[in-house]
XYZ file of C-alpha atoms in Angstrom:
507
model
C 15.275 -47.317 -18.437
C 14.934 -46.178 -22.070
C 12.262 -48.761 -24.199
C 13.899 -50.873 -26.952
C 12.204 -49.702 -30.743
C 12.990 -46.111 -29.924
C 14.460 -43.398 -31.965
C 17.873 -42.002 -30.238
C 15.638 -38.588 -29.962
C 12.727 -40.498 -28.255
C 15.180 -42.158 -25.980
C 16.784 -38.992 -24.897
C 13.704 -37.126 -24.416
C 12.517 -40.292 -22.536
C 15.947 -39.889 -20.498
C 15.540 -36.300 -19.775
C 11.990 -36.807 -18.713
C 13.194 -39.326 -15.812
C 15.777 -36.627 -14.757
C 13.498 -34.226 -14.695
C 11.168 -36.683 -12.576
C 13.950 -37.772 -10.513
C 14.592 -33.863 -9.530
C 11.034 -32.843 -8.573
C 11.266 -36.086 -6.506
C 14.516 -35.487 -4.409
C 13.114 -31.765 -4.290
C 10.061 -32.498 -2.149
C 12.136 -35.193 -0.316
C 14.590 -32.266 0.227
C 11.331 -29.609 1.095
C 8.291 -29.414 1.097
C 6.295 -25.538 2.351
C 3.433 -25.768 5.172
C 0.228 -26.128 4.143
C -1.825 -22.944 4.217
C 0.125 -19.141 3.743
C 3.939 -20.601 3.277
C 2.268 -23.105 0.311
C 0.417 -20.165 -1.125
C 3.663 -18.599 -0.809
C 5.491 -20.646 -2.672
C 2.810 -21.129 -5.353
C 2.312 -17.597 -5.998
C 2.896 -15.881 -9.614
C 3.562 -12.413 -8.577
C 6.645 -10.928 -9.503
C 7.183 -9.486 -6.181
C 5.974 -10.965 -2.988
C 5.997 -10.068 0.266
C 5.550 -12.481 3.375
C 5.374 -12.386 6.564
C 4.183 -9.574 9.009
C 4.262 -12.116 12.644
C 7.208 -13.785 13.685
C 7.642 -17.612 13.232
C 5.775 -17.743 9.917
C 8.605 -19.723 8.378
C 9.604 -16.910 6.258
C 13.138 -17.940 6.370
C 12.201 -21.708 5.468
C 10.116 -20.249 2.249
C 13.155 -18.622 0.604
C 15.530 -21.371 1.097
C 12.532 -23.997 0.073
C 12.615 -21.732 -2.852
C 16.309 -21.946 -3.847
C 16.712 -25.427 -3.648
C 13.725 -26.413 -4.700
C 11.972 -23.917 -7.470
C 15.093 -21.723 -9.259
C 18.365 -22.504 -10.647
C 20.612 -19.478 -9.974
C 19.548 -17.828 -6.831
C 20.697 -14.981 -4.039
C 19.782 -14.608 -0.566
C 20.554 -11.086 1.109
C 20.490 -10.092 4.729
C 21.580 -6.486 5.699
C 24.364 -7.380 7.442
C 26.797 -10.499 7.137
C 26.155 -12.028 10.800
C 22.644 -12.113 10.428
C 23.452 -14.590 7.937
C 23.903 -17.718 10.346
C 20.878 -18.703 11.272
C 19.958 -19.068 7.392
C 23.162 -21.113 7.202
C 22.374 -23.191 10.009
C 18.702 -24.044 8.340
C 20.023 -24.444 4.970
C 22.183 -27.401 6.199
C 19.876 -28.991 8.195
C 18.018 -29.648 4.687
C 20.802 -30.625 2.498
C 22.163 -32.806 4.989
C 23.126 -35.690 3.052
C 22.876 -34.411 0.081
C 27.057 -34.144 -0.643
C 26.450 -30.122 -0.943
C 29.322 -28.008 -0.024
C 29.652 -24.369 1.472
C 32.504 -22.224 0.424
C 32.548 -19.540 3.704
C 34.668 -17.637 1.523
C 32.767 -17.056 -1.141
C 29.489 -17.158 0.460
C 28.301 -20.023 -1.837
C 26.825 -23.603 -1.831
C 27.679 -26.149 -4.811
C 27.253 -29.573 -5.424
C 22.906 -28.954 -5.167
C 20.843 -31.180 -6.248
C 19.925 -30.700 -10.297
C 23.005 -28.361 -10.391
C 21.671 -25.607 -8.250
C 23.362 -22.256 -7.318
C 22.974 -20.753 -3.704
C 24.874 -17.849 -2.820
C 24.350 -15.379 0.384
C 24.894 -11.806 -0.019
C 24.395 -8.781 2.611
C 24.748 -4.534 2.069
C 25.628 -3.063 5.592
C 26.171 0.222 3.846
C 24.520 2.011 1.220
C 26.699 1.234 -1.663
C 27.681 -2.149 -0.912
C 25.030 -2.865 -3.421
C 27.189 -2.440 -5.934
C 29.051 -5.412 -5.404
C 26.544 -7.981 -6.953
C 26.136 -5.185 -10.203
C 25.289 -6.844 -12.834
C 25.262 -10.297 -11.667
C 21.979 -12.356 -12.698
C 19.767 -14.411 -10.320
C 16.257 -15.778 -11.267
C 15.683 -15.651 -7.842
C 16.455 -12.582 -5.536
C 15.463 -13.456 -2.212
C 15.405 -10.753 0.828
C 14.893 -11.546 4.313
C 14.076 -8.981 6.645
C 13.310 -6.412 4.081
C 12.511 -3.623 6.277
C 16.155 -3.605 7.164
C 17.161 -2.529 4.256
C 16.543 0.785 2.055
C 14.294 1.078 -0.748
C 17.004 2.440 -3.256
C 18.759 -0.526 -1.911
C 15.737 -2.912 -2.827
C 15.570 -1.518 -6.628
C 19.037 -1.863 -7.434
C 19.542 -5.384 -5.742
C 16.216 -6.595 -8.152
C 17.447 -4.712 -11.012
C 19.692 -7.320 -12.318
C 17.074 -10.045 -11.799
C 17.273 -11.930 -15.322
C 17.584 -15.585 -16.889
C 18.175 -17.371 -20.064
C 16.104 -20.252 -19.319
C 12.323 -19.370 -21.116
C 11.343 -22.080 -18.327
C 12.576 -20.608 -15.813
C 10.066 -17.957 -13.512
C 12.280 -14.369 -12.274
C 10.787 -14.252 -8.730
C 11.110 -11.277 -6.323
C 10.960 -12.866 -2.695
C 11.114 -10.067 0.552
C 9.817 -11.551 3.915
C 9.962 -10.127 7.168
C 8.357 -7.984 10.134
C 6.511 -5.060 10.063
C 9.146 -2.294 10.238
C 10.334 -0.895 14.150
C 12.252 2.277 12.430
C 11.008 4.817 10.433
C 13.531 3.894 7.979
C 11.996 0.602 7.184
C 7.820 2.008 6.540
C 9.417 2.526 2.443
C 7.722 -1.451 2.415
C 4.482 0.048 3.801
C 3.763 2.200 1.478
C 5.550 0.162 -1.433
C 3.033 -2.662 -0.317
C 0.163 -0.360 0.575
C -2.853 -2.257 -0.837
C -2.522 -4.767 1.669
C -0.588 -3.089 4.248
C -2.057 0.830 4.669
C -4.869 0.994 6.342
C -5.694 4.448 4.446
C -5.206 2.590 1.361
C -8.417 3.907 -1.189
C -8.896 0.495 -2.706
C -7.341 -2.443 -0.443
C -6.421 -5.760 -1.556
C -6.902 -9.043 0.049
C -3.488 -11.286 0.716
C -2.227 -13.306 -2.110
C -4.366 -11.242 -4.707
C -2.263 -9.932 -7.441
C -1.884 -6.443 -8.393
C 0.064 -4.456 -11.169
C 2.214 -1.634 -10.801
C 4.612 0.325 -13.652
C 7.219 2.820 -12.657
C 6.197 6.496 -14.732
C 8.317 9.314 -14.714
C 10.223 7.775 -12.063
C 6.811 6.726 -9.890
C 5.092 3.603 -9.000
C 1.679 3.535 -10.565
C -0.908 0.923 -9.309
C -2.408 -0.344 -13.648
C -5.587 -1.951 -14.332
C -3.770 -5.258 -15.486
C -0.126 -6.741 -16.314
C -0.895 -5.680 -20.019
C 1.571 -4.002 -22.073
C 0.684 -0.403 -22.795
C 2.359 2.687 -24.382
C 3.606 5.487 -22.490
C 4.746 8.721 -23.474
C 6.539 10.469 -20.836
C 6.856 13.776 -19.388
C 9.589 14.486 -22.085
C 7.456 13.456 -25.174
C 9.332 9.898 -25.276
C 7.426 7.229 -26.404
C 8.135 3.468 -25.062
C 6.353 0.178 -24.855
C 5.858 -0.408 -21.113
C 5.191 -3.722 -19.380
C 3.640 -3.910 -15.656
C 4.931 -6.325 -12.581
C 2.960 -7.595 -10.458
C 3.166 -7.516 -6.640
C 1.345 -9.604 -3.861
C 1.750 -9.622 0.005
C 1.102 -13.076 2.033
C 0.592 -13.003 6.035
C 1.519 -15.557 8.149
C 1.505 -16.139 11.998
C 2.471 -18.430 14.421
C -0.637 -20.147 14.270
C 0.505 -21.491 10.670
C 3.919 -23.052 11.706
C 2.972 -26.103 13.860
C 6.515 -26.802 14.663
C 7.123 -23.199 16.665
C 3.465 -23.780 18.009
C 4.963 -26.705 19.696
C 7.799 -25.425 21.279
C 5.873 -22.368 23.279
C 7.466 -19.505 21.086
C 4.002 -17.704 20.901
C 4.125 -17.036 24.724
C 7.081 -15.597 24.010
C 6.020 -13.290 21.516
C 2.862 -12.256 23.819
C 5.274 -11.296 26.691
C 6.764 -8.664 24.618
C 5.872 -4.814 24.650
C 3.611 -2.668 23.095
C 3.376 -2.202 19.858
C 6.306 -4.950 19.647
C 3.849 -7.264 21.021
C 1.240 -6.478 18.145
C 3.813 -6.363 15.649
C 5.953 -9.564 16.273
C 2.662 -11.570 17.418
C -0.123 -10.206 14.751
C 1.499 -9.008 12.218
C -0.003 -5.316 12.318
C 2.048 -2.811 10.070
C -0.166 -0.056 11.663
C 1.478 -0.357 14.910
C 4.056 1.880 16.235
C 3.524 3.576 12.913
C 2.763 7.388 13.618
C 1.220 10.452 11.379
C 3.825 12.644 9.716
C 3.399 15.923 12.475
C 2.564 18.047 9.859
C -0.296 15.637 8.540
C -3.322 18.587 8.460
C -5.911 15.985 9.904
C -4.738 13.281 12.398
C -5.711 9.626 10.968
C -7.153 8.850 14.592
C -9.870 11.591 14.141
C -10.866 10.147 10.918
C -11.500 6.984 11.927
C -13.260 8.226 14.962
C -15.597 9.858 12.621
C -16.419 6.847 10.624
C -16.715 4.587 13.393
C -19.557 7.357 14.767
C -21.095 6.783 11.054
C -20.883 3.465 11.502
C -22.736 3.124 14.867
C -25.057 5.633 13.381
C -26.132 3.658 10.628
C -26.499 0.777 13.163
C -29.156 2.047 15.164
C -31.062 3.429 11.832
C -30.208 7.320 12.373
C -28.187 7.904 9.332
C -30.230 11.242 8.974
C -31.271 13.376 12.183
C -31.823 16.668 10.319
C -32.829 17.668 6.714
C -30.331 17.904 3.822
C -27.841 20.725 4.537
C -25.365 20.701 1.524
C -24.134 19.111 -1.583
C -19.999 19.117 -1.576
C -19.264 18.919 -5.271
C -15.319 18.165 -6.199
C -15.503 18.439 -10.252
C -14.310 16.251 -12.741
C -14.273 16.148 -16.323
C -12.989 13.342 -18.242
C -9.934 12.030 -17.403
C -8.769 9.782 -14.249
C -10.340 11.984 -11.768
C -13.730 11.414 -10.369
C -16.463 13.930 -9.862
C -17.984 12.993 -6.413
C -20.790 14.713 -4.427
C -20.586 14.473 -0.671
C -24.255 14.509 0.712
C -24.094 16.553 4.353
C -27.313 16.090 6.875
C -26.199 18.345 9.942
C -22.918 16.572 11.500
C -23.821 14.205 9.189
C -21.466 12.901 5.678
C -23.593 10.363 3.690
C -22.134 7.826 1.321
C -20.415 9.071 -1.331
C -21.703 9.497 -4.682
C -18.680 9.377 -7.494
C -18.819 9.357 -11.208
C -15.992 9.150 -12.989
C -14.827 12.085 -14.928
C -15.493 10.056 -18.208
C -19.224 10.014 -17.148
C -18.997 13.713 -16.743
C -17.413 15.579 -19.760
C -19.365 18.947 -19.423
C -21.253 21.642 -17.116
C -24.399 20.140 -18.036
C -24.114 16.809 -17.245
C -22.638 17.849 -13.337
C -25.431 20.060 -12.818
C -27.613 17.390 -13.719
C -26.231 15.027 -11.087
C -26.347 17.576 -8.620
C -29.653 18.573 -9.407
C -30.686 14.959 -8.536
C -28.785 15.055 -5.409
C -30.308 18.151 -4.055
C -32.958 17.875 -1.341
C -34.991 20.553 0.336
C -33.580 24.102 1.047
C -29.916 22.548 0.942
C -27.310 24.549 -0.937
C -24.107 23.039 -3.125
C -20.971 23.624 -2.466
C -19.375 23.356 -5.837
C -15.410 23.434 -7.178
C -15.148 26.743 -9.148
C -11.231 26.271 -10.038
C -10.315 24.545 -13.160
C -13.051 22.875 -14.709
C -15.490 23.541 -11.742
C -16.702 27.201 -13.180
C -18.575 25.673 -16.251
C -21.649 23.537 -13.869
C -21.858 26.445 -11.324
C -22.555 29.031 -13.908
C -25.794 26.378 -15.103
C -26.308 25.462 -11.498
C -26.931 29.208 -11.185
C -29.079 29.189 -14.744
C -31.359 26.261 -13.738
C -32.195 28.522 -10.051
C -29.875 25.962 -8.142
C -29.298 27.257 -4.765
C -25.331 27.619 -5.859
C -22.170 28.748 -4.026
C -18.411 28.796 -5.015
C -15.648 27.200 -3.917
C -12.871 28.887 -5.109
C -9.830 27.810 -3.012
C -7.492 30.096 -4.168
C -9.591 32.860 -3.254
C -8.267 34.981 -0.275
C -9.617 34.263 3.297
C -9.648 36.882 7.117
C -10.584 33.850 9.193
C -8.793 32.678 12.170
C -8.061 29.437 13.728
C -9.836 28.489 16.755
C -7.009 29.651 19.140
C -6.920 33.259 16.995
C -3.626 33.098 16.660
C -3.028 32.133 13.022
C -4.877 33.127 9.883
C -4.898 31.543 6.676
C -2.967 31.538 3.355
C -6.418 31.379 1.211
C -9.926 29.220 1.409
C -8.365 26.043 0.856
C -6.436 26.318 4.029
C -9.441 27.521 6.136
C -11.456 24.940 4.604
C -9.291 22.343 5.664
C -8.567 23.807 9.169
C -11.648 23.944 10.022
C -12.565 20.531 8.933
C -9.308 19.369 11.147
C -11.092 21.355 14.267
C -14.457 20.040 14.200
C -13.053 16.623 13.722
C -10.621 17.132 17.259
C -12.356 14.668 19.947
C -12.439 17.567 21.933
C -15.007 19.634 20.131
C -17.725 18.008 20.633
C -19.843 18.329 17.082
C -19.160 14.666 16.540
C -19.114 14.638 13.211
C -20.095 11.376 11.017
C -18.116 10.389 8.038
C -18.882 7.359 6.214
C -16.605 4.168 5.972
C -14.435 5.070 2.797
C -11.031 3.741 2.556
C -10.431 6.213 -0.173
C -11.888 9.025 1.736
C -9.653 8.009 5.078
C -6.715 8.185 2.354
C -7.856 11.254 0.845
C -8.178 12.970 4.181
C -4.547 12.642 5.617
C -2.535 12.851 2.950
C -2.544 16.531 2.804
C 0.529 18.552 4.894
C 0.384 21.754 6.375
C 3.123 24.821 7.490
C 3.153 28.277 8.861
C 3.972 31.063 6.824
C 6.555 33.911 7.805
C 3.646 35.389 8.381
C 1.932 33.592 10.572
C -0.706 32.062 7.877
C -1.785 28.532 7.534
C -0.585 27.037 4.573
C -2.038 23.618 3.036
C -0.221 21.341 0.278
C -1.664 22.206 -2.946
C -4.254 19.638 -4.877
C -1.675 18.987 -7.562
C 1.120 18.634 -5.110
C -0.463 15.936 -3.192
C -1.308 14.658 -6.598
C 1.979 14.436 -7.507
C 2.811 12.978 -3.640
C 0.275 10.144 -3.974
C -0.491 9.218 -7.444
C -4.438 10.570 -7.541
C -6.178 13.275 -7.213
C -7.711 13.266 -3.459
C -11.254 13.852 -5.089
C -13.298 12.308 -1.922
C -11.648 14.543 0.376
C -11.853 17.551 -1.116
C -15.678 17.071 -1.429
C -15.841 16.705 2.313
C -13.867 19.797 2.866
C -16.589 21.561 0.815
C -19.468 20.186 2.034
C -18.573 21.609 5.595
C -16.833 24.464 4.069
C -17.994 28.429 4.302
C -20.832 28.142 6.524
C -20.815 28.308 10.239
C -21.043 24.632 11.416
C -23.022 23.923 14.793
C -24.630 20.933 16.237
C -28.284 21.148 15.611
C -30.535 20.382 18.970
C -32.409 17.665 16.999
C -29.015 15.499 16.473
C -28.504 15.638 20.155
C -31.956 15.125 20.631
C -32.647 11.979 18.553
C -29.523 9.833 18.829
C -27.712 11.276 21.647
């Protein structure tokens, strides 16, 4: 009740703050998110979240929690209209009571508490996403994202708007890991905290900013506005959204842990089983078959680095070579690959603003360098400038010109290769096969994984091994693969054998 003395503006403002009171009360009476994942969840400030991964998270809860509770104008999409009733049946058991009506017709709620809008949508087909064109939610919930297509996705969130300055635009998807190969767009539109070969992986609920560049999504330093000039010399002002992903299991919905629904889950096939019951977006989830290296060898290898460093063996035999991928200035990184025998050391990258000429590579490598070891050093592009003074200062120098022609043959004979890159690569692939014994050691790089199988391969008409070009995968992924390449040319152009002392000292 308004206070007598007051102004009619203090009394209203008074009036508006008790509705306003009254609303966030009946909201929590109305619903209220789990402690733990579902609150984070629900708290989050990304522009984009993701939760879920497990089954019986209460991802379905958190988006309707979210309508009623958090936005004004909101839309919640399945793929298909039938998967719509077991939202429907949730979404009255919490407005029960409330006088809130459903219109079956036109797929809408009214009557919500503080004037709320709820409406259900779906997009069997392709283009049926062109019947909500145009029409403005400040919430755009999906559930079971992986059902749908990613062109789908952008278009549905493209008309994601208010007029309210008060009011927060949220992006909510939730869901499983994907079963089809149509649904692994989310992967790799989530990959910091879903792709295990992800270079730089995030932890759940941590924010990160992406902005879409001549047509591409760009991971940026920070949600700071920044000019762009595009590939056509146009200049515009752009603005980055942020994205988070938010796991939840079982474990975190006491209500399903009651009821024995995890036993369920654990009955269930492989890689169901690890999908529905953990949450793991790696399962079921195969290599492209023309990946060059298979992502199984490479983590063999580091897991053989790993158990290496373990015991204290990191280095059975004297320095062999220096792999040097060059850099200078610019986004790219110049990194040096240390190789002991089977051996890969850890990394050492400098970013191409740390190296703007010849001189100041050579000097890193010349650091690097132990013993009677050789370098391996990137001759194309930039690369020919700190091989020429590598050769000056009496650095035991070779180049590694990739373009340059190559008579090798694969191990079966039957195929020969396009140029050096390709052999390079091949032969990298074949001494990392569990079947060839050299046991090779890479170290635990999440950017080197990455970097390793992201390249593609094909057979030429005549009968040469072809590899995906640096800039193409560039183009493909966003980066420049720098820690790969250095691998490739640390085990590149020399014969490689296992040397008796490796055998000898850690077996």
């Amino acid at each position: 009740m308004a206070k007598k003395g007051l102004s009619a503006r203090q009394k209203w403002d008074e009036a508006l703050a008790q509705i306003a009171s009254l609303e966030k009360e009946l909201s929590s009476r109305l619903w209220q998110p789990l402690s733990g994942p579902q609150t984070i969840a629900y708290e989050s400030t990304a522009d984009e979240t993701f939760y879920g991964g497990a089954a019986g998270g209460g991802k379905s809860f958190l988006i309707l929690g979210l309508a009623l509770t958090s936005h004004q104008n909101s839309i919640i999409f399945r793929r298909e209209y039938p998967q719509l009733k077991g939202l429907l049946k949730d979404c009255r058991k919490i407005l029960k009571g409330t006088g809130a009506r459903y219109n079956s017709t036109e797929k809408m709620w009214s009557g919500l508490p503080g004037g709320r809008n709820l409406e259900f949508g779906a997009c069997q087909h392709e283009d049926d996403v062109e019947k909500y064109q145009g029409r403005p939610h400040d919430l755009k919930a999906i559930d079971e994202i992986t059902h749908f297509s990613k062109s789908q996705f952008k278009f549905l969130t493209g008309w994601l708007r208010t007029d309210d300055p008060n009011q927060k635009c949220r992006v909510v998807c939730t869901g499983n890991p994907p079963t089809t190969a149509e649904g692994r767009w989310v992967i790799e539109y989530w990959a910091p905290w879903l792709d295990p070969k992800h270079p730089n992986p995030a932890v759940p609920g941590e924010l990160r900013w992406f902005a879409t560049l001549d047509g591409k999504d760009i991971e940026v330093k920070s949600g700071e506005s920044f000019e762009y000039t595009d590939s056509e010399g146009k200049t515009e002002t752009i603005t980055p959204r942020s994205r988070t992903f938010i796991p939840a299991k079982i474990e975190d919905n006491p209500i399903y842990m009651k009821t024995g629904y995890k036993s369920v889950l654990q009955s269930l096939p492989e890689p169901l089983r690890s999908q529905m019951l953990k949450g793991d977006f790696a399962a079921g989830v195969e290599d492209d078959p023309w990946q060059v290296i298979p992502t199984e060898w490479v983590v063999a290898a580091m897991k053989r680095w790993k158990q290496r460093c373990h015991i204290s063996m990191t280095r059975p035999t004297p320095m062999t070579c220096l792999g040097v991928d060059v850099a200078r200035g610019g986004a790219a990184k110049t990194v040096i690959a240390p190789r002991y025998g089977s051996f890969i050391d850890k990394l050492q990258k400098h970013a191409g603003k740390t190296t703007p000429n010849g001189g100041a590579i050579a000097s890193l490598v010349q650091v690097e360098l132990q013993g009677d070891a050789y370098i391996h050093i990137d001759i194309c592009g930039v690369g020919s400038s700190p091989y020429d003074i590598c050769v000056e200062r009496g650095i035991n120098a070779h180049a590694a010109n990739g373009a340059g022609g190559s008579s090798a043959r694969d191990k079966s004979g039957k195929f020969g290769f396009i140029n050096k890159r390709a052999e390079w690569y091949w032969h990298l692939r074949e001494i990392l096969d569990p079947t060839s014994g050299d046991d090779v050691a890479l170290p635990d790089d999440p950017e080197l994984l990455a970097d390793l199988t992201a390249p593609k391969w094909k057979i030429t008409s005549s009968s040469k091994i072809q590899i995906e070009s640096k800039e193409d995968i560039q183009k493909r992924i966003g980066r420049s693969p720098d820690c790969g390449d250095a691998v490739v040319y640390a085990f590149g152009n020399v014969e490689f054998a296992i040397w008796v002392e490796d055998i000898a000292t850690w077996g």
